[in-house]
Amino acid sequence: MTNSGTGLVHLAPMFGIDDYRVCMDYDIIKRNQVLADPFDANCNFVVDFPELESGVKGMLFTNGENIIRQYVNTSDLQFGSSQMMNHRYPHCWRSDTLLMYRAISCWFVNVTKLKDSILDNVEESHWVPETIRAGRFTNWIKDTVDWCISRNRYWGTPLPIWTNGDETIVIDSIALLEQLTNQPKGTITDLHRPSVDHLVIPSQKGGEPLKRVT
């Protein structure tokens, strides 16, 4: 809306894809930069703020934000307050608890690095109908972003990557995993995390054992 509000825009690149994109476009943050995050994996505050009489460290974000809001309201830091619109807060479909959108560490395929090469191949390919090549598919490639290939789910199929920081091995079969972890043939029958996360691969350079990436 252009006929109301303050004209000020709050950007939090850790907590929104559009915020992240705009901050990247205006060089506020850099690609692959580790961003400041005041929350742990359970969305509890990991920092305290000296301005607050009541500490928020260790507190769930929904409780801590009430304390921060109260401080802002009573410290002459707020010009005004009004409710512009209602919107539904995200909830977990399993537990019906509140969710927080936040950036986390993941594994990505650097698709944007390959974009020009992909577009060249699209141009050289024969498409039926031709309008798909020149229209929808080319536009999709132009707007593509890096491809996230990891998921933070305990029971998901894990990434088959073992590393010690110096050496990295990508496993392409159960047979290779059994061989490199010195397991008897046929003993690995389940590829979920609880069944493979304890397996280590001896270093080929005399370093620390290679463990599966988290």
Coordinates of N, CA and C in Angstrom, one line a residue:
M1 N 0.8 -1.2 0.0 CA 0.0 0.0 0.0 C 0.9 1.2 0.0
T2 N 0.5 2.2 -0.8 CA 1.3 3.5 -0.9 C 0.6 4.7 -0.2
N3 N -0.5 4.4 0.4 CA -1.2 5.6 1.0 C -1.3 5.5 2.5
S4 N -0.5 4.6 3.1 CA -0.4 4.5 4.6 C 1.0 3.9 5.0
G5 N 1.2 3.9 6.3 CA 2.5 3.4 6.8 C 3.5 4.5 6.9
T6 N 4.7 4.1 7.3 CA 5.8 5.0 7.6 C 6.7 5.2 6.4
G7 N 6.7 4.3 5.5 CA 7.7 4.4 4.4 C 9.0 3.7 4.7
L8 N 9.1 3.2 6.0 CA 10.3 2.5 6.4 C 10.1 1.0 6.2
V9 N 11.1 0.3 5.7 CA 11.0 -1.1 5.4 C 12.0 -1.9 6.3
H10 N 11.6 -2.9 7.0 CA 12.4 -3.7 7.8 C 12.9 -4.9 7.1
L11 N 14.2 -5.1 7.0 CA 14.7 -6.3 6.3 C 15.5 -7.2 7.3
A12 N 15.1 -8.5 7.3 CA 15.8 -9.4 8.1 C 16.2 -10.6 7.2
P13 N 17.4 -10.6 6.6 CA 17.7 -11.6 5.7 C 17.8 -13.0 6.2
M14 N 17.9 -13.2 7.5 CA 17.9 -14.5 8.1 C 16.5 -15.1 8.1
F15 N 15.5 -14.3 8.0 CA 14.1 -14.7 8.2 C 13.1 -14.5 7.1
G16 N 13.6 -14.4 5.9 CA 12.7 -14.2 4.8 C 13.4 -14.2 3.4
I17 N 12.9 -15.0 2.5 CA 13.6 -15.1 1.2 C 13.6 -13.7 0.4
D18 N 12.5 -13.0 0.5 CA 12.5 -11.6 -0.1 C 13.5 -10.7 0.6
D19 N 13.5 -10.7 1.9 CA 14.5 -9.9 2.6 C 15.9 -10.3 2.2
Y20 N 16.2 -11.6 2.1 CA 17.5 -12.0 1.7 C 17.9 -11.5 0.3
R21 N 16.9 -11.7 -0.6 CA 17.2 -11.3 -2.0 C 17.5 -9.8 -2.1
V22 N 16.7 -9.0 -1.4 CA 16.8 -7.5 -1.5 C 18.2 -7.1 -0.9
C23 N 18.5 -7.7 0.2 CA 19.8 -7.4 0.9 C 21.0 -7.8 0.0
M24 N 20.8 -8.9 -0.7 CA 21.9 -9.3 -1.7 C 22.0 -8.3 -2.8
D25 N 20.8 -7.9 -3.4 CA 20.8 -7.0 -4.5 C 21.4 -5.7 -4.2
Y26 N 21.3 -5.2 -2.9 CA 21.9 -3.9 -2.5 C 23.2 -4.0 -1.7
D27 N 23.8 -5.2 -1.8 CA 25.1 -5.4 -1.2 C 25.1 -5.2 0.3
I28 N 24.0 -5.4 0.9 CA 23.9 -5.3 2.4 C 24.6 -6.5 3.0
I29 N 24.4 -7.7 2.3 CA 25.0 -8.9 2.7 C 25.7 -9.5 1.5
K30 N 26.6 -10.5 1.7 CA 27.3 -11.1 0.6 C 26.9 -12.5 0.5
R31 N 27.1 -13.1 -0.7 CA 26.8 -14.5 -1.0 C 27.7 -15.4 -0.1
N32 N 27.1 -16.4 0.5 CA 27.7 -17.3 1.4 C 28.2 -16.7 2.7
Q33 N 27.7 -15.5 3.0 CA 28.1 -14.8 4.3 C 27.3 -15.5 5.4
V34 N 28.0 -15.8 6.5 CA 27.3 -16.3 7.7 C 26.6 -15.1 8.4
L35 N 25.3 -15.3 8.5 CA 24.4 -14.2 9.0 C 24.2 -14.3 10.5
A36 N 24.1 -13.1 11.2 CA 23.9 -13.1 12.6 C 22.5 -13.7 12.9
D37 N 22.4 -14.6 13.9 CA 21.2 -15.3 14.3 C 21.1 -15.3 15.8
P38 N 20.1 -14.7 16.4 CA 20.0 -14.6 17.8 C 19.3 -15.9 18.4
F39 N 19.0 -16.9 17.6 CA 18.2 -18.1 18.0 C 19.0 -19.4 17.8
D40 N 18.7 -20.3 18.6 CA 19.2 -21.7 18.4 C 18.3 -22.5 17.6
A41 N 18.6 -23.8 17.4 CA 17.8 -24.7 16.6 C 16.4 -24.9 17.1
N42 N 16.1 -24.6 18.4 CA 14.8 -24.7 18.9 C 14.1 -23.4 19.0
C43 N 14.6 -22.4 18.3 CA 14.1 -21.0 18.3 C 14.0 -20.3 19.7
N44 N 15.0 -20.7 20.5 CA 15.2 -20.0 21.8 C 16.3 -18.9 21.6
F45 N 16.1 -17.8 22.3 CA 17.2 -16.7 22.2 C 18.5 -17.3 22.8
V46 N 19.6 -17.0 22.1 CA 20.9 -17.4 22.6 C 21.7 -16.2 23.0
V47 N 21.1 -15.0 23.0 CA 21.7 -13.7 23.4 C 20.8 -13.0 24.3
D48 N 21.4 -12.1 25.1 CA 20.6 -11.2 25.9 C 20.9 -9.7 25.4
F49 N 20.0 -8.9 25.8 CA 20.1 -7.5 25.4 C 20.2 -6.6 26.7
P50 N 21.2 -5.9 26.8 CA 21.5 -5.1 28.1 C 20.4 -4.1 28.4
E51 N 19.6 -3.7 27.3 CA 18.6 -2.7 27.5 C 17.4 -3.3 28.3
L52 N 17.2 -4.6 28.3 CA 16.0 -5.2 28.8 C 16.3 -5.5 30.3
E53 N 15.3 -5.2 31.1 CA 15.4 -5.5 32.6 C 15.2 -7.0 32.8
S54 N 14.4 -7.6 32.0 CA 14.2 -9.0 32.1 C 14.9 -9.7 30.9
G55 N 15.8 -10.7 31.2 CA 16.6 -11.3 30.2 C 15.7 -12.2 29.3
V56 N 16.1 -12.4 28.1 CA 15.4 -13.3 27.2 C 16.2 -14.5 26.7
K57 N 17.5 -14.6 27.2 CA 18.3 -15.7 26.8 C 17.7 -17.0 27.3
G58 N 17.6 -18.0 26.4 CA 17.0 -19.3 26.7 C 15.5 -19.3 26.6
M59 N 14.9 -18.1 26.2 CA 13.4 -18.0 26.1 C 13.0 -18.3 24.7
L60 N 11.8 -18.9 24.5 CA 11.2 -19.1 23.2 C 10.9 -17.8 22.6
F61 N 11.1 -17.8 21.3 CA 11.0 -16.5 20.5 C 9.7 -15.8 20.7
T62 N 8.6 -16.5 20.8 CA 7.3 -15.9 21.0 C 7.1 -15.3 22.4
N63 N 7.8 -15.8 23.4 CA 7.8 -15.2 24.7 C 8.7 -14.0 24.8
G64 N 9.9 -14.1 24.2 CA 10.9 -13.1 24.2 C 10.5 -11.8 23.4
E65 N 9.7 -12.0 22.3 CA 9.3 -10.9 21.6 C 8.3 -10.0 22.3
N66 N 7.6 -10.6 23.2 CA 6.6 -9.8 24.0 C 7.4 -8.9 25.0
I67 N 8.5 -9.4 25.5 CA 9.3 -8.5 26.4 C 9.9 -7.4 25.6
I68 N 10.4 -7.7 24.4 CA 11.0 -6.7 23.6 C 10.0 -5.6 23.2
R69 N 8.8 -6.1 22.8 CA 7.8 -5.2 22.4 C 7.4 -4.2 23.6
Q70 N 7.3 -4.8 24.7 CA 7.0 -4.0 25.9 C 8.0 -3.0 26.2
Y71 N 9.3 -3.3 26.0 CA 10.4 -2.4 26.2 C 10.3 -1.2 25.2
V72 N 10.0 -1.6 24.0 CA 9.9 -0.5 22.9 C 8.8 0.4 23.2
N73 N 7.7 -0.2 23.7 CA 6.5 0.6 23.9 C 6.7 1.6 25.1
T74 N 7.5 1.2 26.1 CA 7.6 2.1 27.3 C 8.9 2.9 27.3
S75 N 9.7 2.9 26.2 CA 11.0 3.6 26.2 C 11.0 4.7 25.2
D76 N 9.8 5.2 24.8 CA 9.7 6.3 23.8 C 10.5 6.0 22.5
L77 N 10.6 4.8 22.1 CA 11.3 4.4 20.9 C 10.3 4.1 19.8
Q78 N 9.0 4.2 20.1 CA 8.0 3.8 19.1 C 7.2 5.1 18.8
F79 N 7.0 5.4 17.5 CA 6.3 6.5 17.0 C 4.8 6.3 17.1
G80 N 4.4 5.0 16.9 CA 3.0 4.7 16.9 C 2.8 3.2 16.7
S81 N 1.5 2.8 16.9 CA 1.2 1.4 16.7 C -0.2 1.2 16.2
S82 N -0.4 0.4 15.2 CA -1.7 0.1 14.7 C -1.7 -1.2 14.0
Q83 N -2.8 -1.8 13.9 CA -3.0 -3.1 13.3 C -3.5 -2.9 11.9
M84 N -2.6 -3.2 10.9 CA -3.0 -2.9 9.5 C -3.9 -4.0 8.9
M85 N -3.5 -5.3 9.3 CA -4.2 -6.4 8.7 C -4.0 -7.6 9.5
N86 N -4.8 -8.6 9.3 CA -4.6 -9.9 10.0 C -4.0 -10.9 9.0
H87 N -3.1 -11.8 9.5 CA -2.6 -12.8 8.7 C -2.4 -14.1 9.6
R88 N -2.4 -15.2 9.0 CA -2.3 -16.5 9.8 C -0.8 -16.7 10.0
Y89 N -0.4 -17.1 11.2 CA 0.9 -17.4 11.6 C 1.2 -18.8 11.2
P90 N 2.4 -19.2 10.7 CA 2.6 -20.6 10.3 C 2.7 -21.5 11.5
H91 N 2.1 -22.7 11.3 CA 2.0 -23.7 12.4 C 2.5 -25.0 11.8
C92 N 3.1 -25.8 12.6 CA 3.5 -27.2 12.2 C 2.3 -28.1 12.0
W93 N 2.2 -28.7 10.9 CA 1.0 -29.6 10.6 C 1.0 -30.8 11.5
R94 N 2.2 -31.2 12.0 CA 2.3 -32.4 12.9 C 1.9 -32.0 14.3
S95 N 2.5 -31.0 14.9 CA 2.3 -30.7 16.3 C 1.4 -29.5 16.6
D96 N 1.1 -28.7 15.5 CA 0.2 -27.5 15.6 C 0.9 -26.5 16.5
T97 N 2.2 -26.5 16.5 CA 3.0 -25.4 17.3 C 3.5 -24.4 16.3
L98 N 3.7 -23.2 16.9 CA 4.2 -22.0 16.0 C 5.5 -22.4 15.3
L99 N 5.7 -21.9 14.1 CA 6.9 -22.0 13.4 C 7.6 -20.7 13.1
M100 N 8.9 -20.7 13.0 CA 9.6 -19.5 12.7 C 10.4 -19.8 11.4
Y101 N 10.2 -18.9 10.4 CA 11.0 -19.0 9.2 C 12.4 -18.4 9.5
R102 N 13.4 -19.2 9.2 CA 14.8 -18.8 9.5 C 15.8 -19.5 8.5
A103 N 16.9 -18.9 8.2 CA 17.9 -19.5 7.3 C 18.7 -20.5 8.2
I104 N 19.0 -21.6 7.6 CA 19.8 -22.6 8.3 C 20.9 -23.1 7.3
S105 N 21.9 -23.8 7.8 CA 22.9 -24.3 7.0 C 22.5 -25.5 6.2
C106 N 22.7 -25.4 4.9 CA 22.2 -26.5 4.0 C 23.3 -26.7 2.9
W107 N 23.1 -27.8 2.1 CA 23.9 -28.1 1.0 C 23.2 -27.7 -0.3
F108 N 23.9 -27.0 -1.2 CA 23.3 -26.5 -2.4 C 24.1 -26.9 -3.6
V109 N 23.5 -27.2 -4.7 CA 24.1 -27.3 -6.0 C 24.2 -25.8 -6.6
N110 N 25.4 -25.4 -7.0 CA 25.6 -24.1 -7.5 C 25.0 -23.9 -8.9
V111 N 23.7 -24.0 -9.1 CA 23.1 -23.9 -10.4 C 23.3 -22.6 -11.1
T112 N 23.3 -21.5 -10.3 CA 23.5 -20.2 -10.9 C 24.9 -20.1 -11.6
K113 N 25.9 -20.8 -11.2 CA 27.2 -20.9 -11.8 C 27.0 -21.5 -13.2
L114 N 26.1 -22.4 -13.4 CA 25.9 -23.1 -14.6 C 24.9 -22.5 -15.6
K115 N 24.2 -21.4 -15.1 CA 23.1 -20.9 -15.8 C 23.4 -20.6 -17.3
D116 N 24.5 -19.9 -17.5 CA 24.8 -19.5 -18.9 C 25.0 -20.7 -19.8
S117 N 25.7 -21.7 -19.3 CA 25.9 -22.9 -20.0 C 24.6 -23.6 -20.3
I118 N 23.7 -23.7 -19.3 CA 22.4 -24.3 -19.6 C 21.6 -23.6 -20.6
L119 N 21.6 -22.2 -20.6 CA 20.9 -21.5 -21.6 C 21.5 -21.7 -23.0
D120 N 22.8 -21.8 -23.1 CA 23.4 -22.1 -24.4 C 22.9 -23.4 -24.9
N121 N 22.8 -24.4 -24.1 CA 22.4 -25.7 -24.5 C 20.9 -25.7 -24.9
V122 N 20.1 -24.9 -24.1 CA 18.7 -24.8 -24.5 C 18.5 -24.2 -25.9
E123 N 19.4 -23.2 -26.2 CA 19.3 -22.6 -27.6 C 19.7 -23.6 -28.7
E124 N 20.6 -24.6 -28.4 CA 21.0 -25.5 -29.4 C 20.1 -26.8 -29.5
S125 N 19.2 -26.9 -28.6 CA 18.3 -28.0 -28.6 C 17.1 -27.8 -29.4
H126 N 16.5 -28.9 -30.0 CA 15.3 -28.8 -30.8 C 14.1 -29.0 -29.9
W127 N 13.2 -28.1 -29.9 CA 12.0 -28.2 -29.0 C 10.7 -28.3 -29.8
V128 N 9.8 -29.1 -29.3 CA 8.5 -29.3 -29.9 C 7.5 -29.1 -28.8
P129 N 6.6 -28.0 -28.8 CA 6.7 -26.9 -29.8 C 7.8 -26.0 -29.5
E130 N 8.2 -25.2 -30.5 CA 9.3 -24.3 -30.4 C 9.1 -23.2 -29.3
T131 N 7.8 -22.9 -29.1 CA 7.5 -21.8 -28.1 C 7.9 -22.2 -26.7
I132 N 8.0 -23.5 -26.4 CA 8.4 -23.9 -25.1 C 9.8 -23.4 -24.8
R133 N 10.7 -23.6 -25.8 CA 12.1 -23.3 -25.7 C 12.3 -21.8 -25.5
A134 N 11.7 -21.0 -26.4 CA 11.8 -19.5 -26.3 C 11.1 -18.9 -25.2
G135 N 10.1 -19.5 -24.7 CA 9.2 -18.9 -23.7 C 9.4 -19.5 -22.3
R136 N 8.6 -20.4 -21.9 CA 8.5 -20.9 -20.6 C 9.8 -21.5 -20.0
F137 N 10.5 -22.3 -20.8 CA 11.6 -23.0 -20.3 C 12.8 -22.0 -20.1
T138 N 13.0 -21.2 -21.1 CA 14.1 -20.2 -21.0 C 13.9 -19.3 -19.9
N139 N 12.7 -18.8 -19.7 CA 12.4 -17.9 -18.6 C 12.6 -18.6 -17.3
W140 N 12.3 -19.9 -17.2 CA 12.5 -20.6 -15.9 C 14.0 -20.7 -15.6
I141 N 14.8 -21.0 -16.6 CA 16.3 -21.1 -16.4 C 16.8 -19.7 -16.0
K142 N 16.4 -18.7 -16.6 CA 16.9 -17.3 -16.3 C 16.6 -17.0 -14.9
D143 N 15.5 -17.4 -14.3 CA 15.1 -17.1 -13.0 C 15.5 -18.1 -11.9
T144 N 16.3 -19.1 -12.4 CA 16.6 -20.2 -11.4 C 17.5 -19.7 -10.3
V145 N 17.4 -20.4 -9.2 CA 18.3 -20.2 -8.0 C 19.0 -21.5 -7.7
D146 N 20.0 -21.3 -6.8 CA 20.7 -22.5 -6.4 C 19.8 -23.6 -5.8
W147 N 20.1 -24.8 -6.1 CA 19.2 -26.0 -5.7 C 19.6 -26.6 -4.4
C148 N 18.7 -26.5 -3.4 CA 19.0 -27.1 -2.1 C 18.7 -28.6 -2.2
I149 N 19.7 -29.4 -1.8 CA 19.6 -30.8 -1.9 C 19.6 -31.5 -0.5
S150 N 19.6 -30.7 0.5 CA 19.6 -31.3 1.9 C 18.3 -30.9 2.6
R151 N 17.9 -31.8 3.5 CA 16.7 -31.6 4.3 C 17.0 -31.9 5.8
N152 N 16.6 -31.1 6.7 CA 16.8 -31.3 8.1 C 15.7 -32.1 8.7
R153 N 15.6 -33.4 8.3 CA 14.6 -34.3 8.9 C 15.3 -35.5 9.4
Y154 N 15.0 -35.9 10.6 CA 15.8 -37.0 11.3 C 15.6 -38.3 10.5
W155 N 14.3 -38.5 10.1 CA 14.1 -39.8 9.4 C 14.2 -39.7 7.9
G156 N 14.7 -38.6 7.4 CA 14.9 -38.5 5.9 C 16.1 -39.4 5.5
T157 N 16.1 -39.6 4.2 CA 17.3 -40.3 3.6 C 18.5 -39.3 3.7
P158 N 19.6 -39.6 4.3 CA 20.7 -38.7 4.5 C 21.5 -38.5 3.3
L159 N 22.2 -37.4 3.2 CA 23.2 -37.1 2.2 C 24.3 -38.1 2.3
P160 N 24.7 -38.8 1.3 CA 25.8 -39.8 1.4 C 27.2 -39.2 1.3
I161 N 27.4 -38.2 2.1 CA 28.7 -37.5 2.1 C 29.4 -37.7 3.4
W162 N 30.6 -38.2 3.4 CA 31.4 -38.4 4.6 C 32.6 -37.4 4.5
T163 N 33.0 -36.7 5.5 CA 34.1 -35.8 5.5 C 34.7 -35.6 6.9
N164 N 36.0 -35.2 6.9 CA 36.7 -34.8 8.1 C 37.1 -33.4 8.0
G165 N 36.7 -32.7 7.0 CA 37.1 -31.3 6.7 C 38.2 -31.2 5.7
D166 N 39.0 -32.2 5.7 CA 40.1 -32.2 4.7 C 39.9 -33.2 3.5
E167 N 39.3 -34.3 3.9 CA 38.9 -35.3 2.8 C 37.4 -35.4 2.8
T168 N 36.9 -35.6 1.6 CA 35.4 -35.7 1.4 C 35.2 -36.9 0.4
I169 N 34.3 -37.8 0.8 CA 33.9 -38.9 -0.1 C 32.4 -38.9 -0.2
V170 N 31.9 -39.0 -1.5 CA 30.5 -39.2 -1.8 C 30.3 -40.7 -2.1
I171 N 29.4 -41.3 -1.3 CA 29.1 -42.7 -1.4 C 28.0 -42.9 -2.5
D172 N 28.2 -43.9 -3.4 CA 27.3 -44.1 -4.5 C 26.6 -45.4 -4.4
S173 N 26.9 -46.2 -3.4 CA 26.2 -47.5 -3.2 C 26.4 -48.1 -1.8
I174 N 25.5 -49.0 -1.5 CA 25.6 -49.7 -0.2 C 26.9 -50.5 -0.1
A175 N 27.2 -51.1 -1.2 CA 28.4 -51.9 -1.3 C 29.7 -51.1 -1.0
L176 N 29.8 -49.9 -1.5 CA 30.9 -49.0 -1.3 C 30.9 -48.5 0.2
L177 N 29.7 -48.3 0.7 CA 29.7 -47.8 2.1 C 30.1 -49.0 3.0
E178 N 29.7 -50.2 2.8 CA 30.2 -51.3 3.6 C 31.7 -51.5 3.5
Q179 N 32.2 -51.3 2.2 CA 33.6 -51.5 2.0 C 34.4 -50.5 2.8
L180 N 34.1 -49.2 2.7 CA 34.9 -48.1 3.3 C 34.7 -48.1 4.8
T181 N 33.6 -48.5 5.3 CA 33.4 -48.5 6.8 C 33.7 -49.9 7.4
N182 N 34.3 -50.8 6.6 CA 34.7 -52.1 7.1 C 33.6 -52.9 7.7
Q183 N 32.4 -52.8 7.1 CA 31.2 -53.6 7.5 C 31.1 -54.8 6.7
P184 N 30.7 -56.0 7.3 CA 30.5 -57.2 6.5 C 29.5 -57.0 5.4
K185 N 29.7 -57.7 4.3 CA 28.8 -57.5 3.2 C 27.4 -57.9 3.6
G186 N 26.4 -57.1 3.2 CA 25.0 -57.4 3.5 C 24.5 -57.0 4.8
T187 N 25.3 -56.3 5.6 CA 24.9 -55.9 7.0 C 24.2 -54.6 7.0
I188 N 24.4 -53.7 6.0 CA 23.7 -52.4 5.9 C 22.5 -52.6 5.1
T189 N 21.3 -52.6 5.8 CA 20.0 -52.8 5.1 C 19.1 -51.6 5.2
D190 N 19.5 -50.6 6.0 CA 18.6 -49.4 6.2 C 19.5 -48.2 6.0
L191 N 19.1 -47.3 5.2 CA 19.9 -46.1 4.9 C 19.4 -44.8 5.6
H192 N 18.5 -45.0 6.5 CA 18.0 -43.8 7.3 C 19.1 -43.4 8.3
R193 N 19.0 -42.2 8.8 CA 20.1 -41.6 9.6 C 20.5 -42.5 10.9
P194 N 19.5 -43.0 11.6 CA 19.9 -43.8 12.8 C 20.7 -45.0 12.5
S195 N 20.6 -45.5 11.3 CA 21.3 -46.7 10.9 C 22.7 -46.4 10.3
V196 N 23.0 -45.2 9.8 CA 24.3 -45.0 9.2 C 25.1 -43.9 9.8
D197 N 24.5 -43.0 10.6 CA 25.2 -41.9 11.2 C 26.4 -42.3 12.1
H198 N 26.4 -43.5 12.6 CA 27.5 -43.9 13.5 C 28.6 -44.5 12.7
L199 N 28.5 -44.7 11.4 CA 29.5 -45.3 10.6 C 30.6 -44.3 10.3
V200 N 31.8 -44.7 10.4 CA 32.9 -43.8 10.1 C 33.8 -44.4 9.0
I201 N 34.5 -43.6 8.3 CA 35.4 -44.1 7.2 C 36.9 -43.7 7.6
P202 N 37.8 -44.6 7.7 CA 39.2 -44.3 8.1 C 39.8 -43.3 7.0
S203 N 40.5 -42.4 7.5 CA 41.2 -41.4 6.6 C 42.3 -42.1 5.8
Q204 N 42.4 -41.7 4.5 CA 43.4 -42.2 3.6 C 44.7 -41.4 3.8
K205 N 44.6 -40.3 4.6 CA 45.8 -39.4 4.8 C 46.3 -39.4 6.2
G206 N 45.8 -40.3 7.0 CA 46.3 -40.4 8.4 C 45.6 -39.4 9.3
G207 N 44.5 -38.8 8.8 CA 43.8 -37.8 9.6 C 42.7 -38.3 10.4
E208 N 41.8 -37.5 10.8 CA 40.6 -37.9 11.6 C 39.7 -38.8 10.8
P209 N 39.0 -39.7 11.4 CA 38.0 -40.5 10.6 C 37.0 -39.6 10.0
L210 N 36.5 -40.0 8.8 CA 35.5 -39.2 8.1 C 34.1 -39.6 8.7
K211 N 33.3 -38.6 9.0 CA 31.9 -38.8 9.5 C 30.9 -38.2 8.5
R212 N 29.7 -38.8 8.6 CA 28.7 -38.3 7.7 C 28.3 -36.8 8.1
V213 N 28.1 -36.0 7.0 CA 27.7 -34.6 7.3 C 26.4 -34.6 8.0
T214 N 26.2 -33.6 8.9 CA 24.9 -33.5 9.6 C 23.8 -32.9 8.8

